């Protein structure tokens, strides 16, 4: 595969930007070669500057549930653009997307728009602290919540300990406000809630999809809900990936569990930078200017970004949208799994809705420490061979893949054959 132009751009970019990128995983550090510089996306395909074309399973890390360059989204953006790019005032588009979401999501009464998933989580955490008057947060090992200071932490030694920051530049005092627990263990959660009186919220990705796909049981998630109610702690579902992905009502609707706050990003902006957080009126009325929890943004609810979100959500709300997408994905995943089972590989594909993950084990994995980092060498080989055969996966074995509406059954059928051949080369 020719990467000459990408390599040239990468050399130039490295002089200007740390690591040549604006988000670390884009640098291809976990796989081989220079990152590919993409210049065009159309339906399920993306094209790089050297003219290589790929079937895209990264989908911009989740936002592109409709695939690239959806005509309806593009037309809606163009229409909005004719009226200018930003007003710094309320606009009717805000009401339109607000209605679209609140009328179709049983667990949301009020919502506030921001510009990224990180911002949504950061604001939800502040709101939880402001509302409860408490400080500490429980998070789970293997869940990612954006680069929010107090959530860039991992567990210290031993179970159920205070967090240790995973990035330089985070004050210890802040990291100590976060308690990190393993997933899939309700007893530990209750022990922590009993021990620490100062807990404002438990935050979880109800569909943990940033460190493999560590699917939790419904009873575990329901258990968290009961514990939060019992100990008067808010339950925050970080649905930046799962929101509008596993269904219009995200994981909350999928599992029929009402969290106190939900955070959004990715799909909600139809491929543009939008995030949001929402919940019941009782809690949301504490957000400024109605309440005393400050939160603001110069470009929040930007009309162009919202117009893209509106166009996308209007398609997602259509009857059978998710059934079709999920069935298509299930078929694709089943074929891959049949192949791996038949060949007895230490590999299977975990999935929910239109999210999938190559899990290098025969068994389901539910906790972060269940993933063997040594197995990522298989992914590295797989990634390289798949690129050569025109299939683009996110450049890390810890990342999930996404199927979009634009992936045609014929695309998936061909991809299945290619992936099976590559698996045969890698796994023997
Ligand atoms: C992507 C993601 C974030 C961060 O969103 P950004 O828009 O990248 O800031 C937060 N939480 C979850 C669950 C995510 O998947």
mmCIF file of C-alpha atoms and ligand atoms in Angstrom, residues 61 115-119 121 144-147 205 209-210 238-242 263 265-266 274, ligand 1:
data_model
loop_
_atom_site.group_PDB
_atom_site.id
_atom_site.type_symbol
_atom_site.label_atom_id
_atom_site.label_comp_id
_atom_site.label_asym_id
_atom_site.label_seq_id
_atom_site.Cartn_x
_atom_site.Cartn_y
_atom_site.Cartn_z
ATOM 1 C CA UNK A 61 -14.927 7.079 16.375
ATOM 2 C CA UNK A 115 -19.445 21.350 22.166
ATOM 3 C CA UNK A 116 -17.829 18.012 23.056
ATOM 4 C CA UNK A 117 -18.283 14.843 25.063
ATOM 5 C CA UNK A 118 -15.566 15.889 27.494
ATOM 6 C CA UNK A 119 -17.330 19.156 28.146
ATOM 7 C CA UNK A 121 -19.069 15.010 31.287
ATOM 8 C CA UNK A 144 -13.379 6.525 29.558
ATOM 9 C CA UNK A 145 -15.113 9.830 30.126
ATOM 10 C CA UNK A 146 -13.099 12.244 28.043
ATOM 11 C CA UNK A 147 -10.072 14.140 29.297
ATOM 12 C CA UNK A 205 -20.423 4.038 30.484
ATOM 13 C CA UNK A 209 -16.842 0.861 24.704
ATOM 14 C CA UNK A 210 -13.544 2.685 25.142
ATOM 15 C CA UNK A 238 -21.983 8.573 30.123
ATOM 16 C CA UNK A 239 -23.687 7.874 26.820
ATOM 17 C CA UNK A 240 -21.293 9.760 24.602
ATOM 18 C CA UNK A 241 -20.846 6.554 22.575
ATOM 19 C CA UNK A 242 -24.000 4.588 23.406
ATOM 20 C CA UNK A 263 -24.127 12.833 28.893
ATOM 21 C CA UNK A 265 -21.573 13.605 22.309
ATOM 22 C CA UNK A 266 -20.531 11.919 19.071
ATOM 23 C CA UNK A 274 -21.862 18.879 19.749
HETATM 24 C C1 LIG B 1 -15.665 9.969 23.230
HETATM 25 C C2 LIG B 1 -16.100 9.898 24.630
HETATM 26 C C3 LIG B 1 -15.965 10.976 25.523
HETATM 27 C C4 LIG B 1 -15.248 12.236 25.134
HETATM 28 O O1 LIG B 1 -15.889 12.915 24.119
HETATM 29 P P1 LIG B 1 -15.039 13.986 23.254
HETATM 30 O O2 LIG B 1 -16.055 14.557 22.305
HETATM 31 O O3 LIG B 1 -13.941 13.216 22.614
HETATM 32 O O4 LIG B 1 -14.542 14.993 24.216
HETATM 33 C C5 LIG B 1 -16.505 10.851 26.779
HETATM 34 N N1 LIG B 1 -17.129 9.731 27.180
HETATM 35 C C6 LIG B 1 -17.275 8.682 26.369
HETATM 36 C C7 LIG B 1 -18.024 7.481 26.835
HETATM 37 C C8 LIG B 1 -16.759 8.723 25.073
HETATM 38 O O5 LIG B 1 -16.876 7.663 24.275
#
